[in-house]
GROMACS .gro file of C-alpha atoms in nm:
model
  498
    1MET     CA    1  13.411  11.137   9.559
    2LYS     CA    2  13.287  10.783   9.499
    3TYR     CA    3  12.898  10.716   9.324
    4VAL     CA    4  12.704  10.399   9.256
    5ILE     CA    5  12.392  10.421   8.992
    6GLY     CA    6  12.039  10.281   9.049
    7ILE     CA    7  11.828  10.146   8.748
    8ASP     CA    8  11.484  10.105   8.796
    9LEU     CA    9  11.328   9.939   8.506
   10GLY     CA   10  10.952  10.027   8.526
   11THR     CA   11  10.668  10.004   8.324
   12SER     CA   12  10.643  10.282   8.162
   13ALA     CA   13  11.023  10.401   8.203
   14VAL     CA   14  11.330  10.314   8.275
   15LYS     CA   15  11.507  10.575   8.563
   16THR     CA   16  11.828  10.583   8.661
   17VAL     CA   17  11.995  10.793   8.955
   18LEU     CA   18  12.357  10.869   9.046
   19LEU     CA   19  12.414  10.883   9.393
   20SER     CA   20  12.716  10.995   9.607
   21LYS     CA   21  12.884  10.812   9.909
   22GLU     CA   22  12.704  11.062  10.105
   23GLY     CA   23  12.347  10.938  10.002
   24ASN     CA   24  12.280  11.234   9.803
   25ILE     CA   25  12.089  11.223   9.457
   26VAL     CA   26  12.351  11.389   9.234
   27CYS     CA   27  12.171  11.336   8.886
   28GLU     CA   28  11.870  11.139   8.765
   29GLN     CA   29  11.748  11.077   8.420
   30ALA     CA   30  11.414  10.900   8.322
   31GLN     CA   31  11.366  10.745   7.952
   32SER     CA   32  10.977  10.625   7.867
   33TYR     CA   33  10.887  10.321   7.631
   34PRO     CA   34  10.596  10.184   7.491
   35LEU     CA   35  10.321   9.913   7.609
   36SER     CA   36  10.175   9.704   7.350
   37ARG     CA   37   9.814   9.544   7.403
   38PRO     CA   38   9.786   9.284   7.120
   39GLU     CA   39   9.415   9.183   7.278
   40ALA     CA   40   9.195   9.243   7.570
   41GLY     CA   41   9.353   9.205   7.891
   42TRP     CA   42   9.706   9.131   7.731
   43SER     CA   43  10.033   9.367   7.826
   44GLU     CA   44  10.338   9.303   7.665
   45GLN     CA   45  10.667   9.508   7.579
   46ASP     CA   46  10.976   9.420   7.348
   47PRO     CA   47  11.260   9.404   7.604
   48GLU     CA   48  11.477   9.538   7.340
   49ASP     CA   49  11.337   9.890   7.419
   50TRP     CA   50  11.445   9.862   7.757
   51VAL     CA   51  11.819   9.793   7.648
   52GLN     CA   52  11.808  10.058   7.455
   53GLN     CA   53  11.637  10.336   7.685
   54THR     CA   54  11.834  10.251   7.951
   55LEU     CA   55  12.155  10.294   7.756
   56ILE     CA   56  12.044  10.657   7.662
   57SER     CA   57  11.937  10.712   8.014
   58LEU     CA   58  12.283  10.609   8.126
   59ARG     CA   59  12.465  10.834   7.865
   60GLN     CA   60  12.275  11.134   7.997
   61LEU     CA   61  12.321  11.044   8.344
   62MET     CA   62  12.698  11.056   8.301
   63ASP     CA   63  12.717  11.344   8.036
   64THR     CA   64  12.463  11.603   8.261
   65SER     CA   65  12.634  11.446   8.585
   66ASN     CA   66  13.010  11.563   8.449
   67VAL     CA   67  13.126  11.283   8.698
   68ASN     CA   68  13.484  11.104   8.622
   69PRO     CA   69  13.374  10.744   8.514
   70ALA     CA   70  13.646  10.598   8.758
   71ASP     CA   71  13.448  10.737   9.008
   72VAL     CA   72  13.130  10.545   8.946
   73GLU     CA   73  13.222  10.208   9.176
   74GLY     CA   74  12.875  10.023   9.092
   75ILE     CA   75  12.543   9.975   8.952
   76SER     CA   76  12.250   9.798   9.067
   77PHE     CA   77  11.901   9.729   8.934
   78SER     CA   78  11.525   9.707   9.032
   79GLY     CA   79  11.304   9.576   8.787
   80GLN     CA   80  10.878   9.538   8.746
   81MET     CA   81  10.829   9.168   8.891
   82HIS     CA   82  10.696   8.865   8.720
   83GLY     CA   83  10.715   8.957   8.339
   84LEU     CA   84  10.806   8.663   8.129
   85VAL     CA   85  11.121   8.685   7.876
   86LEU     CA   86  11.182   8.405   7.704
   87ILE     CA   87  11.561   8.361   7.549
   88ASP     CA   88  11.723   8.075   7.312
   89ALA     CA   89  12.025   7.930   7.365
   90SER     CA   90  12.214   8.213   7.182
   91GLY     CA   91  12.077   8.460   7.430
   92ASN     CA   92  11.792   8.583   7.191
   93VAL     CA   93  11.459   8.701   7.290
   94ILE     CA   94  11.180   8.472   7.155
   95ARG     CA   95  10.891   8.662   7.191
   96GLN     CA   96  10.780   8.999   7.368
   97ALA     CA   97  10.786   8.992   7.720
   98ILE     CA   98  10.459   8.939   7.885
   99LEU     CA   99  10.409   9.133   8.197
  100TRP     CA  100  10.281   9.170   8.532
  101ASN     CA  101   9.980   9.357   8.423
  102ASP     CA  102   9.871   9.115   8.172
  103THR     CA  103   9.544   8.892   8.270
  104ARG     CA  104   9.517   8.607   7.982
  105THR     CA  105   9.609   8.370   8.238
  106THR     CA  106   9.329   8.272   8.450
  107GLU     CA  107   9.287   7.941   8.326
  108GLN     CA  108   9.639   7.883   8.401
  109CYS     CA  109   9.579   7.972   8.757
  110ARG     CA  110   9.308   7.723   8.781
  111THR     CA  111   9.511   7.453   8.673
  112ILE     CA  112   9.768   7.555   8.901
  113GLU     CA  113   9.564   7.526   9.215
  114LYS     CA  114   9.386   7.241   9.091
  115THR     CA  115   9.702   7.079   9.027
  116LEU     CA  116   9.905   7.161   9.342
  117GLY     CA  117   9.654   7.236   9.608
  118ASP     CA  118   9.765   7.324   9.933
  119ARG     CA  119  10.136   7.254   9.825
  120LEU     CA  120  10.115   7.582   9.609
  121LEU     CA  121  10.100   7.780   9.967
  122ASN     CA  122  10.353   7.537  10.120
  123ILE     CA  123  10.627   7.602   9.900
  124ALA     CA  124  10.558   7.890   9.674
  125CYS     CA  125  10.408   8.104   9.979
  126ASN     CA  126  10.176   8.255   9.748
  127ARG     CA  127   9.839   8.212   9.541
  128ALA     CA  128   9.803   8.136   9.190
  129LEU     CA  129   9.759   8.490   9.030
  130GLU     CA  130   9.746   8.616   8.665
  131GLY     CA  131  10.030   8.839   8.712
  132PHE     CA  132  10.289   8.573   8.844
  133THR     CA  133  10.540   8.437   8.616
  134LEU     CA  134  10.467   8.046   8.625
  135PRO     CA  135  10.083   8.093   8.474
  136LYS     CA  136  10.252   8.308   8.178
  137LEU     CA  137  10.470   8.013   8.099
  138LEU     CA  138  10.204   7.735   8.115
  139TRP     CA  139   9.999   8.014   7.887
  140VAL     CA  140  10.313   7.992   7.637
  141LYS     CA  141  10.329   7.640   7.685
  142GLU     CA  142   9.952   7.541   7.557
  143HIS     CA  143   9.917   7.839   7.340
  144GLU     CA  144  10.254   7.872   7.154
  145PRO     CA  145  10.451   7.552   7.231
  146GLU     CA  146  10.711   7.595   6.971
  147LEU     CA  147  10.847   7.907   7.106
  148LEU     CA  148  10.841   7.738   7.475
  149GLU     CA  149  11.045   7.430   7.276
  150GLN     CA  150  11.303   7.705   7.137
  151ALA     CA  151  11.375   7.846   7.511
  152SER     CA  152  11.682   7.795   7.706
  153LEU     CA  153  11.590   7.989   8.007
  154PHE     CA  154  11.327   8.220   8.122
  155LEU     CA  155  11.442   8.573   8.292
  156LEU     CA  156  11.232   8.849   8.454
  157PRO     CA  157  11.282   9.205   8.299
  158LYS     CA  158  11.563   9.364   8.505
  159ASP     CA  159  11.747   9.024   8.459
  160TYR     CA  160  11.749   9.010   8.109
  161LEU     CA  161  11.850   9.398   8.094
  162ARG     CA  162  12.146   9.327   8.352
  163TYR     CA  163  12.230   9.009   8.096
  164ARG     CA  164  12.235   9.280   7.791
  165LEU     CA  165  12.470   9.502   7.956
  166THR     CA  166  12.664   9.251   8.141
  167GLY     CA  167  12.675   8.919   7.956
  168ASN     CA  168  12.601   8.713   8.268
  169LEU     CA  169  12.269   8.545   8.310
  170ALA     CA  170  12.097   8.536   8.715
  171MET     CA  171  11.810   8.616   8.887
  172ASP     CA  172  11.813   8.714   9.243
  173TYR     CA  173  11.571   8.538   9.560
  174SER     CA  174  11.360   8.873   9.586
  175ASP     CA  175  11.239   8.873   9.195
  176ALA     CA  176  11.251   8.516   9.200
  177ALA     CA  177  10.991   8.466   9.470
  178GLY     CA  178  10.773   8.612   9.241
  179THR     CA  179  10.760   8.358   8.981
  180LEU     CA  180  10.563   8.073   9.206
  181LEU     CA  181  10.852   7.861   9.099
  182LEU     CA  182  11.062   7.912   9.393
  183ASP     CA  183  11.068   7.739   9.718
  184VAL     CA  184  11.094   8.085   9.888
  185ARG     CA  185  11.201   7.946  10.280
  186ASN     CA  186  11.458   7.735  10.133
  187LYS     CA  187  11.593   7.963   9.855
  188CYS     CA  188  11.563   7.727   9.567
  189TRP     CA  189  11.372   7.641   9.278
  190SER     CA  190  11.124   7.397   9.344
  191SER     CA  191  11.164   7.087   9.160
  192GLU     CA  192  10.832   6.960   9.308
  193ILE     CA  193  10.648   7.235   9.108
  194ALA     CA  194  10.847   7.240   8.766
  195GLU     CA  195  10.766   6.849   8.703
  196ALA     CA  196  10.404   6.894   8.825
  197PHE     CA  197  10.368   7.101   8.464
  198ASP     CA  198  10.630   6.907   8.292
  199LEU     CA  199  10.879   7.215   8.277
  200PRO     CA  200  11.257   7.142   8.277
  201LEU     CA  201  11.463   7.288   8.587
  202SER     CA  202  11.691   7.402   8.316
  203LEU     CA  203  11.479   7.692   8.231
  204CYS     CA  204  11.537   7.853   8.578
  205PRO     CA  205  11.842   8.048   8.623
  206SER     CA  206  12.120   8.072   8.843
  207LEU     CA  207  12.013   8.246   9.188
  208VAL     CA  208  12.209   8.517   9.373
  209GLU     CA  209  12.156   8.729   9.634
  210SER     CA  210  12.056   9.064   9.542
  211PHE     CA  211  12.398   9.280   9.652
  212GLU     CA  212  12.614   9.005   9.494
  213GLN     CA  213  12.800   9.100   9.193
  214THR     CA  214  12.708   8.967   8.880
  215GLY     CA  215  12.982   9.083   8.649
  216THR     CA  216  13.121   9.385   8.466
  217LEU     CA  217  13.021   9.609   8.183
  218LEU     CA  218  13.061   9.451   7.851
  219PRO     CA  219  13.339   9.719   7.650
  220THR     CA  220  13.031   9.826   7.411
  221VAL     CA  221  12.784   9.884   7.674
  222ALA     CA  222  13.082  10.095   7.859
  223GLU     CA  223  13.158  10.246   7.557
  224TYR     CA  224  12.867  10.381   7.475
  225THR     CA  225  12.719  10.499   7.849
  226LYS     CA  226  13.072  10.648   7.896
  227LEU     CA  227  13.129  10.411   8.215
  228LEU     CA  228  13.409  10.185   8.251
  229PRO     CA  229  13.462   9.835   8.152
  230GLU     CA  230  13.548   9.744   8.504
  231THR     CA  231  13.242   9.907   8.702
  232LYS     CA  232  13.089   9.654   8.911
  233VAL     CA  233  12.753   9.515   8.856
  234PHE     CA  234  12.532   9.363   9.127
  235ALA     CA  235  12.219   9.145   9.057
  236GLY     CA  236  11.979   9.412   9.227
  237GLY     CA  237  11.604   9.307   9.312
  238ALA     CA  238  11.212   9.340   9.295
  239ASP     CA  239  11.092   9.687   9.250
  240ASN     CA  240  10.903   9.607   9.580
  241ALA     CA  241  11.184   9.465   9.776
  242CYS     CA  242  11.401   9.753   9.656
  243GLY     CA  243  11.142  10.011   9.741
  244ALA     CA  244  11.162   9.890  10.075
  245ILE     CA  245  11.506   9.906  10.081
  246GLY     CA  246  11.526  10.233   9.962
  247ALA     CA  247  11.219  10.334  10.252
  248GLY     CA  248  11.432  10.184  10.502
  249ILE     CA  249  11.172   9.890  10.571
  250LEU     CA  250  11.482   9.680  10.707
  251SER     CA  251  11.363   9.567  11.054
  252GLU     CA  252  11.033   9.486  11.267
  253GLY     CA  253  10.769   9.696  11.277
  254LYS     CA  254  10.867   9.900  10.941
  255THR     CA  255  10.614   9.908  10.682
  256MET     CA  256  10.593  10.089  10.376
  257CYS     CA  257  10.290  10.254  10.170
  258SER     CA  258  10.377  10.288   9.801
  259ILE     CA  259  10.145  10.422   9.552
  260GLY     CA  260  10.218  10.425   9.165
  261THR     CA  261  10.007  10.269   8.928
  262SER     CA  262   9.960  10.007   9.133
  263GLY     CA  263   9.924  10.017   9.557
  264VAL     CA  264  10.163   9.849   9.790
  265ILE     CA  265  10.151   9.770  10.150
  266LEU     CA  266  10.470   9.583  10.254
  267SER     CA  267  10.630   9.501  10.589
  268TYR     CA  268  10.933   9.375  10.695
  269GLU     CA  269  10.910   9.004  10.841
  270GLN     CA  270  11.184   8.814  10.981
  271ARG     CA  271  10.925   8.535  11.090
  272LYS     CA  272  11.017   8.204  10.822
  273GLU     CA  273  10.743   7.987  10.880
  274LEU     CA  274  10.489   8.293  10.904
  275LYS     CA  275  10.185   8.117  10.701
  276LEU     CA  276   9.917   8.375  10.575
  277ASP     CA  277   9.728   8.149  10.358
  278GLY     CA  278   9.781   8.362  10.084
  279ARG     CA  279   9.605   8.658  10.164
  280VAL     CA  280   9.888   8.832  10.101
  281HIS     CA  281  10.214   8.825   9.916
  282PHE     CA  282  10.523   8.626  10.133
  283PHE     CA  283  10.841   8.722   9.922
  284ASN     CA  284  11.217   8.718   9.992
  285HIS     CA  285  11.329   9.051  10.069
  286GLY     CA  286  11.657   9.201   9.927
  287GLU     CA  287  11.849   9.183  10.249
  288GLN     CA  288  11.978   8.853  10.315
  289ASP     CA  289  11.749   8.577  10.501
  290ALA     CA  290  11.503   8.828  10.564
  291PHE     CA  291  11.107   8.817  10.395
  292TYR     CA  292  10.835   9.046  10.341
  293THR     CA  293  10.471   9.041  10.308
  294MET     CA  294  10.264   9.290  10.083
  295GLY     CA  295   9.899   9.329   9.982
  296VAL     CA  296   9.855   9.504   9.654
  297THR     CA  297   9.549   9.734   9.502
  298LEU     CA  298   9.598   9.681   9.130
  299ALA     CA  299   9.476  10.016   9.060
  300ALA     CA  300   9.609  10.292   9.315
  301GLY     CA  301   9.732  10.570   9.135
  302HIS     CA  302   9.594  10.431   8.826
  303SER     CA  303   9.210  10.496   8.994
  304LEU     CA  304   9.325  10.849   9.033
  305THR     CA  305   9.464  10.919   8.644
  306TRP     CA  306   9.156  10.734   8.509
  307PHE     CA  307   8.940  10.992   8.699
  308LYS     CA  308   9.143  11.292   8.611
  309GLU     CA  309   9.172  11.163   8.235
  310THR     CA  310   8.789  11.101   8.217
  311PHE     CA  311   8.625  11.385   8.441
  312ALA     CA  312   8.911  11.632   8.462
  313LYS     CA  313   9.110  11.619   8.129
  314ASP     CA  314   9.196  11.971   8.138
  315LEU     CA  315   9.342  12.030   8.489
  316SER     CA  316   9.649  11.922   8.613
  317PHE     CA  317   9.689  11.691   8.930
  318ASP     CA  318   9.775  11.950   9.162
  319GLU     CA  319   9.460  12.137   9.059
  320LEU     CA  320   9.244  11.843   9.067
  321LEU     CA  321   9.333  11.786   9.419
  322GLN     CA  322   9.367  12.142   9.529
  323ASP     CA  323   9.025  12.208   9.756
  324ILE     CA  324   9.013  11.850   9.878
  325HIS     CA  325   9.149  11.976  10.235
  326LEU     CA  326   8.801  12.174  10.238
  327ILE     CA  327   8.593  11.879  10.191
  328PRO     CA  328   8.510  11.664  10.500
  329ALA     CA  329   8.631  11.269  10.576
  330GLY     CA  330   8.367  11.075  10.402
  331SER     CA  331   8.362  11.269  10.093
  332GLY     CA  332   7.974  11.419  10.158
  333GLY     CA  333   7.880  11.045  10.138
  334ILE     CA  334   8.056  10.905   9.841
  335LEU     CA  335   8.226  10.576   9.851
  336PHE     CA  336   8.452  10.469   9.569
  337THR     CA  337   8.602  10.106   9.525
  338PRO     CA  338   8.970  10.101   9.320
  339TYR     CA  339   8.907   9.763   9.124
  340ILE     CA  340   8.849   9.920   8.775
  341SER     CA  341   9.123   9.690   8.684
  342GLY     CA  342   9.042   9.395   8.888
  343GLU     CA  343   9.183   9.334   9.269
  344ARG     CA  344   9.475   9.129   9.434
  345THR     CA  345   9.440   9.203   9.788
  346PRO     CA  346   9.262   9.060   9.959
  347HIS     CA  347   9.031   8.997   9.681
  348PRO     CA  348   9.211   8.795   9.427
  349ASP     CA  349   8.966   8.871   9.150
  350ALA     CA  350   9.050   8.971   8.785
  351ASP     CA  351   8.690   9.039   8.712
  352ILE     CA  352   8.540   9.248   9.009
  353ARG     CA  353   8.517   9.643   8.875
  354GLY     CA  354   8.519   9.951   9.061
  355SER     CA  355   8.226  10.173   9.205
  356LEU     CA  356   8.121  10.530   9.279
  357ILE     CA  357   7.857  10.492   9.531
  358GLY     CA  358   7.636  10.792   9.652
  359ILE     CA  359   7.640  11.071   9.427
  360ASP     CA  360   7.391  11.323   9.442
  361ALA     CA  361   7.316  11.689   9.300
  362GLY     CA  362   7.533  11.857   9.550
  363HIS     CA  363   7.837  11.713   9.513
  364THR     CA  364   8.119  11.855   9.289
  365LEU     CA  365   8.475  11.747   9.157
  366SER     CA  366   8.627  11.788   9.482
  367HIS     CA  367   8.389  11.562   9.688
  368ALA     CA  368   8.444  11.294   9.409
  369ALA     CA  369   8.847  11.356   9.413
  370ARG     CA  370   8.870  11.306   9.786
  371ALA     CA  371   8.625  10.965   9.751
  372VAL     CA  372   8.884  10.852   9.518
  373LEU     CA  373   9.208  10.916   9.741
  374GLU     CA  374   8.985  10.772  10.060
  375GLY     CA  375   8.860  10.439   9.815
  376ILE     CA  376   9.234  10.370   9.720
  377THR     CA  377   9.343  10.424  10.081
  378PHE     CA  378   9.081  10.197  10.208
  379SER     CA  379   9.181   9.915   9.973
  380LEU     CA  380   9.533   9.926  10.119
  381ARG     CA  381   9.440   9.923  10.462
  382GLU     CA  382   9.241   9.619  10.403
  383SER     CA  383   9.620   9.470  10.362
  384LEU     CA  384   9.732   9.663  10.649
  385GLU     CA  385   9.475   9.457  10.880
  386ILE     CA  386   9.585   9.123  10.738
  387MET     CA  387   9.961   9.185  10.862
  388ARG     CA  388   9.793   9.335  11.211
  389GLN     CA  389   9.614   9.003  11.241
  390SER     CA  390   9.930   8.765  11.190
  391GLY     CA  391  10.031   8.955  11.498
  392LYS     CA  392  10.253   9.208  11.338
  393ASP     CA  393  10.294   9.558  11.526
  394ILE     CA  394  10.289   9.863  11.291
  395THR     CA  395  10.534  10.121  11.461
  396GLU     CA  396  10.507  10.348  11.130
  397ILE     CA  397  10.470  10.386  10.761
  398VAL     CA  398  10.703  10.497  10.499
  399ALA     CA  399  10.498  10.648  10.232
  400ILE     CA  400  10.646  10.674   9.871
  401GLY     CA  401  10.580  10.722   9.498
  402GLY     CA  402  10.260  10.927   9.386
  403GLY     CA  403  10.086  10.896   9.752
  404SER     CA  404  10.354  11.102   9.909
  405LEU     CA  405  10.329  11.427   9.703
  406ASN     CA  406  10.013  11.551   9.836
  407GLU     CA  407  10.006  11.692  10.207
  408THR     CA  408   9.638  11.597  10.260
  409TRP     CA  409   9.645  11.268  10.133
  410LEU     CA  410   9.947  11.191  10.355
  411GLN     CA  411   9.742  11.322  10.624
  412MET     CA  412   9.475  11.080  10.541
  413GLN     CA  413   9.671  10.780  10.515
  414ALA     CA  414   9.764  10.871  10.858
  415ASP     CA  415   9.450  10.889  10.998
  416ILE     CA  416   9.269  10.596  10.784
  417PHE     CA  417   9.584  10.354  10.859
  418GLU     CA  418   9.591  10.456  11.230
  419ALA     CA  419   9.964  10.480  11.227
  420PRO     CA  420  10.204  10.767  11.207
  421VAL     CA  421  10.293  10.837  10.837
  422VAL     CA  422  10.639  10.906  10.761
  423LYS     CA  423  10.735  11.136  10.461
  424LEU     CA  424  11.100  11.106  10.349
  425GLU     CA  425  11.329  11.402  10.268
  426ASN     CA  426  11.449  11.240   9.905
  427GLU     CA  427  11.242  11.006   9.799
  428GLN     CA  428  11.352  10.772   9.525
  429GLY     CA  429  11.175  10.473   9.583
  430PRO     CA  430  11.297  10.173   9.402
  431ALA     CA  431  11.561  10.336   9.230
  432MET     CA  432  11.723  10.462   9.540
  433GLY     CA  433  11.696  10.103   9.678
  434ALA     CA  434  11.881   9.988   9.377
  435ALA     CA  435  12.190  10.237   9.441
  436MET     CA  436  12.179  10.116   9.783
  437LEU     CA  437  12.208   9.784   9.718
  438ALA     CA  438  12.534   9.895   9.479
  439ALA     CA  439  12.665  10.072   9.779
  440TYR     CA  440  12.641   9.772   9.994
  441GLY     CA  441  12.755   9.556   9.742
  442CYS     CA  442  13.095   9.814   9.698
  443GLY     CA  443  13.165   9.751  10.068
  444TRP     CA  444  13.091  10.135  10.154
  445PHE     CA  445  12.872   9.985  10.477
  446SER     CA  446  12.861   9.675  10.667
  447SER     CA  447  12.526   9.629  10.631
  448LEU     CA  448  12.188   9.741  10.468
  449ARG     CA  449  12.051   9.911  10.787
  450ALA     CA  450  12.375  10.042  10.811
  451CYS     CA  451  12.333  10.229  10.459
  452ALA     CA  452  11.961  10.310  10.535
  453GLU     CA  453  12.079  10.493  10.839
  454ALA     CA  454  12.297  10.721  10.645
  455PHE     CA  455  12.101  10.774  10.315
  456ILE     CA  456  11.741  10.782  10.433
  457ARG     CA  457  11.641  11.127  10.601
  458PRO     CA  458  11.279  11.170  10.696
  459ALA     CA  459  11.129  11.501  10.622
  460ARG     CA  460  10.829  11.510  10.860
  461VAL     CA  461  10.546  11.276  11.061
  462TYR     CA  462  10.162  11.296  10.981
  463SER     CA  463  10.028  11.140  11.318
  464PRO     CA  464   9.660  10.997  11.322
  465ASN     CA  465   9.389  11.280  11.430
  466PRO     CA  466   9.159  11.087  11.676
  467GLN     CA  467   8.877  11.244  11.576
  468GLN     CA  468   8.950  11.157  11.195
  469ALA     CA  469   9.087  10.815  11.237
  470GLU     CA  470   8.757  10.726  11.434
  471GLU     CA  471   8.528  10.858  11.158
  472TYR     CA  472   8.754  10.683  10.871
  473ARG     CA  473   8.721  10.344  11.134
  474GLY     CA  474   8.324  10.394  11.045
  475LEU     CA  475   8.357  10.459  10.656
  476PHE     CA  476   8.604  10.151  10.633
  477SER     CA  477   8.380   9.929  10.748
  478LEU     CA  478   8.099  10.020  10.498
  479TYR     CA  479   8.374  10.031  10.221
  480ARG     CA  480   8.430   9.629  10.322
  481GLN     CA  481   8.086   9.571  10.253
  482VAL     CA  482   8.072   9.666   9.890
  483TYR     CA  483   8.272   9.392   9.714
  484GLY     CA  484   8.014   9.131   9.860
  485LEU     CA  485   7.731   9.307   9.725
  486THR     CA  486   7.841   9.421   9.407
  487TYR     CA  487   8.024   9.046   9.329
  488GLU     CA  488   7.721   8.896   9.135
  489LEU     CA  489   7.641   9.234   9.004
  490ASN     CA  490   7.955   9.265   8.824
  491ARG     CA  491   7.982   8.919   8.705
  492LYS     CA  492   7.636   8.981   8.511
  493LEU     CA  493   7.734   9.310   8.406
  494ALA     CA  494   8.039   9.177   8.220
  495VAL     CA  495   7.842   9.058   7.907
  496TYR     CA  496   7.811   9.450   7.834
  497ARG     CA  497   8.164   9.466   7.849
  498ARG     CA  498   8.290   9.540   7.491
   0.00000   0.00000   0.00000
C-alpha cells in the first residue's frame, strides 16, 4: 500500500488526512488554534501555532493509522488565503499574521483603487478588498514601517507552514492570485503594481505550480512526526482551489458550492481573457494553466452559527434544523440577508449589516432557522448569476462543507440554484484536494482529472423541484432588493455599534 497526506491549514484548525492509492481516507486528525482580535475588525494568528499543531496532527495521524512511514510517498497543502506572514532574512516571523477576515485595510483599498484605476483589474483581475494581501502590506508600511523594513519576504499561511517543514521558500500560483500582486493571466509577479506602491519585488517569493515538489521533510520534522526525511513535499494550493480539486471541479460546466464559515460559489474556467469587471474573483486554478471564477459570501455558515448561539444556544445544529422540512419555501414570509460581517459578492461592502425581515407572532424558531438557510443560499445564487451572465453553462453543482450535511438544505440549494446539486460519498474538501495534488505529484496519475475520476464518488444527486424553483425565483427577486433598501440605514446605524 502507498499513501499521501493532505494538510488543510484552516482559520480555526489544521486538518490532516491520510489517503490510500485507491482514494480511501485511512485516517484523519485535527488540531485547533486560537484567533486573536486585538482591536475591532482585526484578525490575527501566531504562525507558530500553525506549525506546532500541524506537527502534533501529523504525529497523531501516523500513530493512529499505524502505516509504515516508508509507504507515505508525499505530502501537500491547502491553506487559508490572503493572510500576511512577514519573515526576516533569517526566516523568523516579524509580527503576527494578519488574516483574510481582517477588515482594518479599507483606507488602503481605496488608495490602491485610486492609484491603479483600471490597471488593477487588467493585471490582478480582482478588486481591492480588505481581505487581500496587498492592502495588508500597505497597512504595515503605513503603521509599522520599521517592521516592513525588517522584512525579507512575505508568505501566505500554508507557504510559511511548508517552509517550516522543509526549509524551502515558495508560493503557488493559486494562492499568489489572491495577493493583488500577481499578474494572473501571465503568471508572474507584477512589477507595475509593486512599483506603484514602492514595494520591492524581492519581497515576493518564487512561484511554482501547485503540484510541484518543493523539497522533503527536515530531519527534525521527520523525527517528531514519525515520517521519513525523504517524504516528498509538494507546493499545494489555496483552500478554494484545493476544495475545487477535491470536488472534481476540473472541467467546463463543473461548479462547487462550499459552505463553511464563509460560503463560496466556484466554477472552472478556461477562458483566459474573460473579463468580469471584478464582480466575482478570477484566480489561477491548482490545475496548470486553468482558472476559476469565485463569488464569496463572508458569513455563510457563520450566519447559522451566530443564529444558533444567539437564539438556540442549548440546541445542537441537528436539533435546530430538525423541523425545517415542515416549513414551506419562503419561511412564512421571513427574509434573511447574511451580511452580519459585511459582504464580498456581489457587494464588496465591509459596512453593510444583516437583516431579518417579516417576523410576526406566528413564527417559530424553525421558521427563522429556515429563513437563515434560504438567505445564505440566495446570497450564493447572486454569485452564480454573475457567472451565468458571463456565458457559463452550469451543468451541476457539487456541494461540500457544512452545507452538504443537511438533506433539506441540499434540496433547497438545488431549488434556489436551479441546477442539480451533487453530494459526494466521501467529502473532505480542501484536505482531499491537497492529498490529490500529492498523488498527482508523486506520479500516481497522468492528470488531476484522472485522479478525480478515481478518487471522487457521487453519493446522491438532488434535482430542482420545478414548483419550488419557481417559488424561490420570486423570493430571490425580493432578496436582491434588500441591500439597496437598507444601504443608507445601515450607515446611519453604524454610529450605535459599540
